[in-house]
Coordinates of C-alpha atoms in Angstrom, one line a residue:
Chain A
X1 CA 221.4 72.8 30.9
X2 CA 223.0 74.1 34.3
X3 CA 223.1 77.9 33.1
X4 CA 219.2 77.2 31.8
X5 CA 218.1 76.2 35.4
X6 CA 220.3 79.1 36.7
X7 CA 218.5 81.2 34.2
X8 CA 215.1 80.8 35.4
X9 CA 215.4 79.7 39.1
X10 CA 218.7 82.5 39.8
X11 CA 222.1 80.6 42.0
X12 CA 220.4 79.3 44.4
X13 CA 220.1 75.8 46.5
X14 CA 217.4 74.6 44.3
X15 CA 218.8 75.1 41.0
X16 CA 221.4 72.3 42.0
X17 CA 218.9 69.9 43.4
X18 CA 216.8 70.2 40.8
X19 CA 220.1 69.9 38.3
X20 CA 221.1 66.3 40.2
X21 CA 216.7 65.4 40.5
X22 CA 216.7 64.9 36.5
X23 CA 218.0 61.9 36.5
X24 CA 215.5 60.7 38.8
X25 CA 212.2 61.8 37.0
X26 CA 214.2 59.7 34.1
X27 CA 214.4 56.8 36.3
X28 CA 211.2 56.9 37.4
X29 CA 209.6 57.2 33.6
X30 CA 211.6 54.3 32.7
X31 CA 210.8 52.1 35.4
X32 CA 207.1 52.3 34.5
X33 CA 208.4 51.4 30.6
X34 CA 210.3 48.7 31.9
X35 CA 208.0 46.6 34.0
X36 CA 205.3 47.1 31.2
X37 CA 207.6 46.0 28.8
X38 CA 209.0 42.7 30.9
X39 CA 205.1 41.9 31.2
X40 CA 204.3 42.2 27.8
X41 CA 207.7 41.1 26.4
X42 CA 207.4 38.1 28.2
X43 CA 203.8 37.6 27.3
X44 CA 204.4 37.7 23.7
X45 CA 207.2 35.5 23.7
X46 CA 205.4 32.8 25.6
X47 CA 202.8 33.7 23.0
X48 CA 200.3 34.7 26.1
X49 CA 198.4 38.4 26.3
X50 CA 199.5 39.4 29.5
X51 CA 198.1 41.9 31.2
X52 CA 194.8 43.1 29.6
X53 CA 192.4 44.3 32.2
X54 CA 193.8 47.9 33.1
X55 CA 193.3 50.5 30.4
X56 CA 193.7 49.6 26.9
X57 CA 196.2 46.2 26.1
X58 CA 197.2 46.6 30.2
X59 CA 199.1 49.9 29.3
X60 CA 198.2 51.1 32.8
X61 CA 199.3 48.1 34.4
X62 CA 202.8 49.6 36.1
X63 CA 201.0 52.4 37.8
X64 CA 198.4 49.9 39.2
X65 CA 201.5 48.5 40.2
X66 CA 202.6 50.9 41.8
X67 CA 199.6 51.8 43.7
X68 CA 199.3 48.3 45.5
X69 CA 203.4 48.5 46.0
X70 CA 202.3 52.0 48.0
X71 CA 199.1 50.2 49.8
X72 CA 200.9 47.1 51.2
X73 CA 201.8 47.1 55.0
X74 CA 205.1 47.9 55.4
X75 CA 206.5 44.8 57.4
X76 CA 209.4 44.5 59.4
X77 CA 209.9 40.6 60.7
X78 CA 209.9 40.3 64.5
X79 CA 213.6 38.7 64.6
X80 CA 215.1 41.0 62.1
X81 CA 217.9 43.2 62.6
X82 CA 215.5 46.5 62.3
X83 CA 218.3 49.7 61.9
X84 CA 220.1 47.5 58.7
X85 CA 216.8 45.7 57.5
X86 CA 215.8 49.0 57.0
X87 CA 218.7 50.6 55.8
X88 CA 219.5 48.4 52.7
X89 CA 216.7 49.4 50.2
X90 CA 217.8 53.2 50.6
X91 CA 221.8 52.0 50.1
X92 CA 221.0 50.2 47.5
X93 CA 219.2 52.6 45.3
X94 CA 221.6 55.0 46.6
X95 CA 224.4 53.4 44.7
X96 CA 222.5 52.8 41.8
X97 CA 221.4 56.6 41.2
X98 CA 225.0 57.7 42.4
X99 CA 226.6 56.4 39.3
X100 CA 223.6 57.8 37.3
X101 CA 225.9 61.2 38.3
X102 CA 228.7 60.7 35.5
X103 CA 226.5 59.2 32.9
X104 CA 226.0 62.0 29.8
X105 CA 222.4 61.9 28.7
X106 CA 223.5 64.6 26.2
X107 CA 226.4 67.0 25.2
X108 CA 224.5 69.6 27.7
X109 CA 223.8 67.1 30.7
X110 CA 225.8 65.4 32.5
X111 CA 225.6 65.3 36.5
X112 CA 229.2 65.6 37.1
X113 CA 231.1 65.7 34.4
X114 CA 234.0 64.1 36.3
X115 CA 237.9 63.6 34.4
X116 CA 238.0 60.0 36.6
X117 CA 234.3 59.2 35.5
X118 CA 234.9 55.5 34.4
X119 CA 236.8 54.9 37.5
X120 CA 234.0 56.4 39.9
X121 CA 231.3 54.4 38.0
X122 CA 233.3 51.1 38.9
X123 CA 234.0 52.4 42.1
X124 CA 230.5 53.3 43.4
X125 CA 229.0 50.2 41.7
X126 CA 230.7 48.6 44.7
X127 CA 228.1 50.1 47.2
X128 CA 225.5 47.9 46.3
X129 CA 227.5 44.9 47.1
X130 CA 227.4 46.3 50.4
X131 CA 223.9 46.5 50.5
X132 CA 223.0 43.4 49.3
X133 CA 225.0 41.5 52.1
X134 CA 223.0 44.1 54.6
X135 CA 219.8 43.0 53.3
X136 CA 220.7 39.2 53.3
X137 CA 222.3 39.6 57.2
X138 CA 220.0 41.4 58.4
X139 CA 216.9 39.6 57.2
X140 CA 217.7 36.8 59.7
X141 CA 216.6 34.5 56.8
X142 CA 218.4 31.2 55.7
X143 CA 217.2 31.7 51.8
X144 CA 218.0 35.7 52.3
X145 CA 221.5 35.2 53.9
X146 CA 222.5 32.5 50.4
X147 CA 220.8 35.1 48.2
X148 CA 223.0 37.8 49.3
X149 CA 225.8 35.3 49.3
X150 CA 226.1 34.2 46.2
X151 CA 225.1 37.8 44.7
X152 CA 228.3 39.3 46.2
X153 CA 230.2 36.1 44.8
X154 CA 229.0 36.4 41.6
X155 CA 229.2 40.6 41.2
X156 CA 233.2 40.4 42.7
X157 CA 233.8 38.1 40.2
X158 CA 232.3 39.6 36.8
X159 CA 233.6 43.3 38.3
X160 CA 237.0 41.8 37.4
X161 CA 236.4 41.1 33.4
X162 CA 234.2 44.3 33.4
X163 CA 236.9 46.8 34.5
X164 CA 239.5 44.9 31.8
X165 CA 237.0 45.7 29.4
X166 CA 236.9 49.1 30.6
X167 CA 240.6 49.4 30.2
X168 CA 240.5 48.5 26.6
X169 CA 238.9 51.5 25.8
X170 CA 240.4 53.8 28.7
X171 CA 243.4 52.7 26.6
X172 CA 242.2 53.1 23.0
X173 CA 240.6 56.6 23.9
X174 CA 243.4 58.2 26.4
X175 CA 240.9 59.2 28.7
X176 CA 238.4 58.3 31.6
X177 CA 235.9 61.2 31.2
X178 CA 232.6 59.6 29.5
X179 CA 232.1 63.0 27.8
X180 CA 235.5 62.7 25.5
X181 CA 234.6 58.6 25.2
X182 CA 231.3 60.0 23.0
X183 CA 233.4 62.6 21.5
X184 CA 236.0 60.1 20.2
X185 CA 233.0 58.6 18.6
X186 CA 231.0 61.5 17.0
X187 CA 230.5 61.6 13.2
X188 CA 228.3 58.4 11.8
X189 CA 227.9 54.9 12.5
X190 CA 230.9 53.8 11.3
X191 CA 232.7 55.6 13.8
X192 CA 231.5 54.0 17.0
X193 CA 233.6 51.7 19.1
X194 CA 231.9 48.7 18.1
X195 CA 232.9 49.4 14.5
X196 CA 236.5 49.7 15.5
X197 CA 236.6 53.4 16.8
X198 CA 236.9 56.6 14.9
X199 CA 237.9 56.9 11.5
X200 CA 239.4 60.6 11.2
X201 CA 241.4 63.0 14.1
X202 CA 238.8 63.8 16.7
X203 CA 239.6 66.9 19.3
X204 CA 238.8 65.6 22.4
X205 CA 237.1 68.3 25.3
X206 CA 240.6 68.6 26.7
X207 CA 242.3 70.1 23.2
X208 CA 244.0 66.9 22.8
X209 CA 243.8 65.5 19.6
X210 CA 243.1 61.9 19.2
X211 CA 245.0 60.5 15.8
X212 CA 242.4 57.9 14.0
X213 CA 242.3 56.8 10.6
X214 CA 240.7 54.3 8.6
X215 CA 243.4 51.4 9.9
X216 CA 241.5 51.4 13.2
X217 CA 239.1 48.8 11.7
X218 CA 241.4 46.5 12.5
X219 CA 240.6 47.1 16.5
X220 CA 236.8 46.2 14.9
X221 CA 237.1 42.3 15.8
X222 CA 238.5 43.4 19.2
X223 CA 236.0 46.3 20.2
X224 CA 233.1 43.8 19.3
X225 CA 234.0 41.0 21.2
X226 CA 234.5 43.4 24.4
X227 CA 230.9 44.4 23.4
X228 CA 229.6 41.3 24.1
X229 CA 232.3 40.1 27.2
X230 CA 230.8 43.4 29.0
X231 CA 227.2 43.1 28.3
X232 CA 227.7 39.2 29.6
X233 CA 229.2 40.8 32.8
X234 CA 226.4 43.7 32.7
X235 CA 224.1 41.0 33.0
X236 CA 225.8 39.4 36.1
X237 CA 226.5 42.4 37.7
X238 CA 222.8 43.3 37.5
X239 CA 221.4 39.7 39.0
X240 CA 219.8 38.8 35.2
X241 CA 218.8 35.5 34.2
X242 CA 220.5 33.5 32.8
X243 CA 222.9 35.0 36.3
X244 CA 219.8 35.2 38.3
X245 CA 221.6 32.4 40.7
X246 CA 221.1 34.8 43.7
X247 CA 217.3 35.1 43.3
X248 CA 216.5 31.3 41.9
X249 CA 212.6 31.4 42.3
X250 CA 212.7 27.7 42.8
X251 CA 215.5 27.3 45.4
X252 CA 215.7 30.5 47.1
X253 CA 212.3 31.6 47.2
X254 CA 213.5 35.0 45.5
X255 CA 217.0 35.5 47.8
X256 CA 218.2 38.6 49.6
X257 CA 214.8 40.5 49.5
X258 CA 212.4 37.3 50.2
X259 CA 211.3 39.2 53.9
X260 CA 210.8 42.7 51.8
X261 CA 207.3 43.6 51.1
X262 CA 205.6 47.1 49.9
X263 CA 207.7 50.1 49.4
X264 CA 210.8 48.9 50.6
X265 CA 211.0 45.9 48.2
X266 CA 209.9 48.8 45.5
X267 CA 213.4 50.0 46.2
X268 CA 215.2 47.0 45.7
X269 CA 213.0 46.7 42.8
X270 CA 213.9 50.7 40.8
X271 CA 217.4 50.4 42.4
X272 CA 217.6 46.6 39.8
X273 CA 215.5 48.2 36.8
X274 CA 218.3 51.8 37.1
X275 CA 221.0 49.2 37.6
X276 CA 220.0 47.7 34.2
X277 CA 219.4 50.8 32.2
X278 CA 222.8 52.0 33.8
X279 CA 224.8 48.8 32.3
X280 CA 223.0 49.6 29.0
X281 CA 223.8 53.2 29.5
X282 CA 227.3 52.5 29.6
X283 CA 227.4 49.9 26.6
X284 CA 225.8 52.6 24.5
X285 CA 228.5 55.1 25.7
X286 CA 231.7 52.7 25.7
X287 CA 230.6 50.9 22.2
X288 CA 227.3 52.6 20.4
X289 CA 228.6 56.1 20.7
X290 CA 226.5 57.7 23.5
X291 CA 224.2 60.2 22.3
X292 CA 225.5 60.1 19.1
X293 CA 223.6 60.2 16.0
X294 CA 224.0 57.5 14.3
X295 CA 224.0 59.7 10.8
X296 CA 226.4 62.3 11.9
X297 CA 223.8 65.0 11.7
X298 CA 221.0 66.5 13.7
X299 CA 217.4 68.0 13.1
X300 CA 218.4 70.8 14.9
X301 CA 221.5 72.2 13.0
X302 CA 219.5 72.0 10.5
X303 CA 216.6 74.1 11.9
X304 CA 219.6 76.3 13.2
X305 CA 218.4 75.8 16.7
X306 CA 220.8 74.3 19.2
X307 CA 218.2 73.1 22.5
X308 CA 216.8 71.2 19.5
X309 CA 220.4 69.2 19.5
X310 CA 220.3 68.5 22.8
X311 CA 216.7 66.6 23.2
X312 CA 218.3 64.8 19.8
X313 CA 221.0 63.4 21.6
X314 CA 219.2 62.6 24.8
X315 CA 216.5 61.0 22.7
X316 CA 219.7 58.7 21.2
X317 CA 221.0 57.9 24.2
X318 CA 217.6 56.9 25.3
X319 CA 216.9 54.8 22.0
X320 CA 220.1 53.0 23.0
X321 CA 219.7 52.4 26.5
X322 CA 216.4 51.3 26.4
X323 CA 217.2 49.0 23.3
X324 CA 219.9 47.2 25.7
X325 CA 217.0 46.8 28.6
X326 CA 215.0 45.2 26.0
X327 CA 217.7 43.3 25.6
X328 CA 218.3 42.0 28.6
X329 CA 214.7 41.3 28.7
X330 CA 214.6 39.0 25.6
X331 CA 217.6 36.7 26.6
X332 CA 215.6 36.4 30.2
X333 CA 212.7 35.0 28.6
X334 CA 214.8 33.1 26.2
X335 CA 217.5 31.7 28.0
X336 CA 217.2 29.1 31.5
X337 CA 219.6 29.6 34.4
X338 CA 223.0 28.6 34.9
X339 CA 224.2 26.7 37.8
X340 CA 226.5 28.2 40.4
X341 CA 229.8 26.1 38.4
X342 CA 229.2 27.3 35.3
X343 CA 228.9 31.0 36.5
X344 CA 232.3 30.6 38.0
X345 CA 233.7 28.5 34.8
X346 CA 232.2 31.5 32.8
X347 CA 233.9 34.4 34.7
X348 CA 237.6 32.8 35.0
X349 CA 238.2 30.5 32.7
X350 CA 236.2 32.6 29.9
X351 CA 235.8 36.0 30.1
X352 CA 239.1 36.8 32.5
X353 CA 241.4 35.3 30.0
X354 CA 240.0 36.8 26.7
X355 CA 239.8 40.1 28.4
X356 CA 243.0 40.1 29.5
X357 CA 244.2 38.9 26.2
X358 CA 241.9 41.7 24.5
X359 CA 243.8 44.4 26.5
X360 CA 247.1 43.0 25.5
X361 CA 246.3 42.9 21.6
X362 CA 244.6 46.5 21.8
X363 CA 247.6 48.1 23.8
X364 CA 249.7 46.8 21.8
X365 CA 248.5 48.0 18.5
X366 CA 247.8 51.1 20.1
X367 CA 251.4 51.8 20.9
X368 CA 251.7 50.7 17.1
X369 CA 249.7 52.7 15.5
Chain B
X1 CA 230.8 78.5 52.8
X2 CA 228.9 75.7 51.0
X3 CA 232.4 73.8 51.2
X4 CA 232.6 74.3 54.5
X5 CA 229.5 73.1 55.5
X6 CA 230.3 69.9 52.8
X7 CA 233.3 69.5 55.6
X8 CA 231.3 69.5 58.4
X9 CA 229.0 67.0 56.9
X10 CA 231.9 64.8 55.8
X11 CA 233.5 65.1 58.8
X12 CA 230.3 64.1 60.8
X13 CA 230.1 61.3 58.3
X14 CA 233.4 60.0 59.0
X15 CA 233.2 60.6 63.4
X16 CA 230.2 59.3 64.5
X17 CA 230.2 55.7 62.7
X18 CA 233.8 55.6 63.8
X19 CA 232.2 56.0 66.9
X20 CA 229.9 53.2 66.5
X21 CA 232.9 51.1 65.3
X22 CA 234.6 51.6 68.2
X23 CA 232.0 51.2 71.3
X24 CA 229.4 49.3 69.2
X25 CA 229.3 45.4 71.0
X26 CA 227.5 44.0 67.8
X27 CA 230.6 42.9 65.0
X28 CA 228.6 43.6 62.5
X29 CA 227.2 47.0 62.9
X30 CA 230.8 47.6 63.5
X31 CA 231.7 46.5 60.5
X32 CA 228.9 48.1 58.4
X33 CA 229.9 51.6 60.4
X34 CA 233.2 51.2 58.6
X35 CA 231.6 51.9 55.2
X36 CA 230.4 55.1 56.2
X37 CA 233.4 56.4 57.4
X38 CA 235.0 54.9 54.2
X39 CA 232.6 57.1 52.2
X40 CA 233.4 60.2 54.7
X41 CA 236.7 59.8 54.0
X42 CA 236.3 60.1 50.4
X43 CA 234.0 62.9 50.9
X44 CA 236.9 64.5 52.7
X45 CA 239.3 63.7 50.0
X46 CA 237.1 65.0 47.1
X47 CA 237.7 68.4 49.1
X48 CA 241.5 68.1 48.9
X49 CA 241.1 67.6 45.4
X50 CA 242.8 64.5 45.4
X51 CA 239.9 63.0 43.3
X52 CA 241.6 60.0 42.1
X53 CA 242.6 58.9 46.2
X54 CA 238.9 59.3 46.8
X55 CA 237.5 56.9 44.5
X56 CA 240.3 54.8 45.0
X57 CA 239.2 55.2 48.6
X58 CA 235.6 53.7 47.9
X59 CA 237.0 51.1 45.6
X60 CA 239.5 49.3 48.0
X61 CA 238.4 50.0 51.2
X62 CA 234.3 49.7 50.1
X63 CA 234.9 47.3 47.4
X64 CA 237.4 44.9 49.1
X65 CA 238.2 45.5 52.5
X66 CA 234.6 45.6 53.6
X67 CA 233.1 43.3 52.0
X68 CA 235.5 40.8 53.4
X69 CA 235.5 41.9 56.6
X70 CA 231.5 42.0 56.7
X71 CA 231.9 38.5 54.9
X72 CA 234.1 37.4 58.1
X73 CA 232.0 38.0 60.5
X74 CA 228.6 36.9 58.7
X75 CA 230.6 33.5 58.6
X76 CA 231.0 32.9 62.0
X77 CA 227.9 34.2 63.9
X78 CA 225.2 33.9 61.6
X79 CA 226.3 31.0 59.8
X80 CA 227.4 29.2 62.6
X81 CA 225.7 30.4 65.8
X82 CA 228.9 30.7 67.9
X83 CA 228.6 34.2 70.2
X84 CA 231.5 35.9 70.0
X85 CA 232.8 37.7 73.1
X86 CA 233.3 41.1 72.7
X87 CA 233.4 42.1 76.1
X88 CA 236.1 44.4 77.8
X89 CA 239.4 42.7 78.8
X90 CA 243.2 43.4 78.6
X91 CA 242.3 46.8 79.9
X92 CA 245.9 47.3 81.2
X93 CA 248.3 46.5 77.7
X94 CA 245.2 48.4 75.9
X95 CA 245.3 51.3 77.7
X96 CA 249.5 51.6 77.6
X97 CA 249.0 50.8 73.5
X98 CA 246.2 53.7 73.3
X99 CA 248.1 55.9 75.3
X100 CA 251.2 55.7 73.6
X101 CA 249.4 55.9 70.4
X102 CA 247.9 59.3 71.6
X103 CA 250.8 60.8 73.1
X104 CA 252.9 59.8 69.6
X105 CA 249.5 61.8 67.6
X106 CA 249.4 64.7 69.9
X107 CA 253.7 65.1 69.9
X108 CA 253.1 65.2 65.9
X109 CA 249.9 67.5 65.9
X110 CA 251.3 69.8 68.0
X111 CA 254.8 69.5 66.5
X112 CA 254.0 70.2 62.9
X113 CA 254.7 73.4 61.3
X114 CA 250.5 74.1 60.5
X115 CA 250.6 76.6 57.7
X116 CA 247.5 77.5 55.7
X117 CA 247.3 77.9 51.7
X118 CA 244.5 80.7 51.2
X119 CA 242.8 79.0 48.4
X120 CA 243.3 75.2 47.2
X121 CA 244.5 75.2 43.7
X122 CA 242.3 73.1 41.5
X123 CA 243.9 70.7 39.7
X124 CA 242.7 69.2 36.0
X125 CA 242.6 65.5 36.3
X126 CA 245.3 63.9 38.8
X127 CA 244.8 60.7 36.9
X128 CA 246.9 61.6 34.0
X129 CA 249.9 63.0 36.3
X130 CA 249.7 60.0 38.6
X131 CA 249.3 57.8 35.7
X132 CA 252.8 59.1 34.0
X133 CA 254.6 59.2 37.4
X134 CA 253.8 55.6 38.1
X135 CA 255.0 54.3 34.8
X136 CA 257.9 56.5 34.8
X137 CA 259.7 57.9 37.9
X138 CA 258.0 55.1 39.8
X139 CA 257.8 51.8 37.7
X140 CA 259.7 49.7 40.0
X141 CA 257.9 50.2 43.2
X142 CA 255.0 49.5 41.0
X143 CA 255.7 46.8 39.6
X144 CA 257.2 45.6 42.6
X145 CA 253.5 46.0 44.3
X146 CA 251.7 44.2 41.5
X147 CA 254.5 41.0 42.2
X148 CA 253.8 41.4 46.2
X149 CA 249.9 40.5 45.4
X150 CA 250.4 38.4 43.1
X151 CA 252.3 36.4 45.1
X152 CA 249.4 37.3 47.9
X153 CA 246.4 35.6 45.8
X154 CA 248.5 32.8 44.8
X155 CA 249.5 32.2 48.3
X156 CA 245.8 32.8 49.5
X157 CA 244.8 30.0 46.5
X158 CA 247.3 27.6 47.6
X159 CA 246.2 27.7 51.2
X160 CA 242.7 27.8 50.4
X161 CA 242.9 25.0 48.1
X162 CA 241.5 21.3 49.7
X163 CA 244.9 19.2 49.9
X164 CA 244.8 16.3 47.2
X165 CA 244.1 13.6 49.1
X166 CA 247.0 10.8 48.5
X167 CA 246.2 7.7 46.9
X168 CA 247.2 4.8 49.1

């Protein structure tokens, strides 16, 4: 992908930018897919129509959207801290497009394909906690300042069963780079993570050689329950319902960004929609095998042409992630909120200890086998 | 060339908030400066090649350390409404501390035996070295670490924890 855009636009400035922009053009596709589809989604399932009024069945409901988001007055409130107040939106979405950097859309792209790239995706995930106390302080807002409050509270806590979930299958694979995580699981459906890892020797990107056979189903009950301990934290970490304590409509007016209005609150708003395709992202890489096929094969080796592979795999990816998002969609409009208690109970006296106990099972049958 | 303009940048990144940290009067723009010269820093340590310090960088000092700090002071001013002085006093002890301080940096800058490498070598993956060293040549240190904090958050829990009150 980087040698095609070197190809046509020379090694230049540009080339790069435009190489590190792709993600963005994604992001901004899918954030017009995924406030349709929370509309709609949640209008079906409340067995309503939703919106019907712009373009056929509402379809051009998220650019209208969008328009009035561009429109409103941009306000700043007269006893608001004005350098942070303004400063948050742009760190937030900052931190949500810089882990978008190690995530492989395909075997071609992948922003950076960095060797520590599960590490940096925890790492930079920690930005947004940052700007989430920024917005609540500086909003000089009772409602904003608890928002932001018990958002940090709740992310620190579910970043703790997440990484332990990560280390399960940093331990499993060998490596942190997301690119040899898909490897490991490349072939068919029965050799994806969730379905206990892969089933024959796979050469990793490095030349190493990762030893599997078909005993790894035993890891099977393992791997899955890590699926579902990470998507649980995925959901927290992102401020979903049933975690959505930090934006309860009903006691918190809708927390850290209540004074946010027009384009600024856009941001808060892409920087929570890439947030939630990145968690799903990274389920479909750790678990669902990335841009796997699910059948081992592709159109294009077929057709002998190899860009043909490429869209394949991003269109997989895609598939994935966006089946996660719709996800996270359903179980909002399915499942009420949890109190502030019950999120704590959840994250140490559930998902810490089975994590921990997870990690201690898998290393020790992977020193075993 | 492009690195060395990436240096300057970093470098720029990590000064002037350090600057704000130090003269700002507000806490808590102090405090949020930090993060920016937290992520300079890492900047600066991506260009070492010591990849794995720099996102260890962002995830203890922007991840923890931060946080709390910003959590610190968001606790007593906004929360309670009590100023807090941050004026200039103790300019004598401070000025003996600072200059000690700088004499002790510039003896070492100027002291050290500077010698330049032409080209930094790039290294595959520090994770996997550093990973091997610390669970071979350096287990015990290690381990020893992971008992000092753990003795840290219990001790932190304990203190935190409301006394049970005593039935009479």
């Amino acid at each position: 992908m980087e040698s095609l855009l070197q190809s046509l636009l020379g090694d230049n400035l540009l080339t790069v930018v435009l190489y590190c922009a792709l993600p963005l053009v994604f992001i901004l596709l899918y954030a017009l897919l995924a406030i349709l589809g929370e509309v709609k989604i949640s209008a079906w399932m409340q067995d309503r129509l939703g919106p019907m009024r712009t373009g056929p069945w509402g379809i051009i409901q998220p650019i209208a959207d969008v328009f009035k988001l561009l429109q409103k007055e941009d306000i700043t409130p007269a006893k608001a801290d004005k350098v942070l107040f303004n400063l948050a939106p742009f760190l937030s979405f900052m931190s949500a497009y810089a882990a978008f950097a190690v995530i492989p859309f395909s075997s071609q792209y992948v922003g950076a394909d960095l060797n520590l790239g599960l590490f940096y995706l925890l790492a930079i995930s920690s930005l947004n906690v940052a700007a989430i106390i920024m917005a609540g302080w500086a909003s000089h807002n009772k409602y904003s300042l608890y928002g932001s409050m018990r958002a940090v509270a709740q992310i620190v806590s579910y970043e703790v069963p997440a990484a332990m979930v990560l280390v399960i299958i940093v331990m499993f694979v060998g490596s942190l780079n997301l690119q040899d995580i898909i490897t490991a699981q490349s072939g068919p459906i029965w050799n994806w993570m969730v379905f206990g890892g892969p089933k024959q020797d796979v050469v990793l990107a490095s030349g190493e050689v990762l030893s599997a056979s078909w005993a790894n189903l035993i890891f099977l009950p393992f791997f899955m329950a890590s699926f579902v301990m990470y998507y649980i934290a995925g959901l927290a970490e992102t401020n979903r319902t049933p975690f959505d304590i930090p934006e309860a409509e009903s006691e918190l007016v809708s927390g850290y960004h209540t004074e946010y209005s027009g384009m600024k609150f856009a941001m808060f708003f892409m920087s929570e929609y890439a947030n939630m395709f990145l968690v799903s992202a990274v389920v479909a890489v750790l678990f669902f095998g990335g841009w796997n096929s699910p059948f081992g094969v592709y159109l294009g080796d077929a057709f002998g042409a190899p860009w043909l592979v490429a869209v394949e795999q991003f269109g997989w990816l895609a598939i994935k992630g966006l089946f996660f998002v719709f996800v996270m969609i359903w179980v909002r409009w399915t499942l009420p909120r949890l109190r502030v208690d019950q999120l704590m109970y959840m994250s140490w006296k559930v998902l810490i200890p089975f994590s921990f106990g997870i990690a201690l099972v898998v290393g020790f049958l992977v020193v075993i086998l | 060339m492009e690195l060395t303009i990436l240096f300057y940048v970093f470098a720029a990144l990590t000064i002037i908030p350090a600057f704000v940290v130090v003269f700002s009067r507000s806490l808590i723009y102090a405090a949020f400066s930090l993060l920016f010269t937290f992520l300079g820093v890492a900047g600066l340590y991506v260009l070492l090649s010591a990849d794995f310090i720099a996102v260890a960088q962002i995830m203890v000092y922007i991840g923890g350390i931060m946080i709390l700090l910003v959590f610190g002071v968001m606790l007593t001013k906004q929360a309670t409404d009590v100023e807090i002085s941050t004026g200039i006093m103790k300019t004598l002890p401070a000025l003996i501390v600072v200059g000690f301080a700088l004499g002790t940096l510039i003896m070492v800058l100027t002291g050290a035996s500077w010698t330049q490498i032409g080209t930094i070598p790039q290294i595959e993956g520090t994770a996997l070295e550093l990973g091997e060293l610390l669970m071979t040549t350096f287990v015990l240190p290690f381990e020893v670490a992971g008992i000092l904090l753990l003795v840290a958050v219990m001790g932190a829990a304990l203190i935190a924890r409301k006394p049970k009150e005593v039935q009479s």
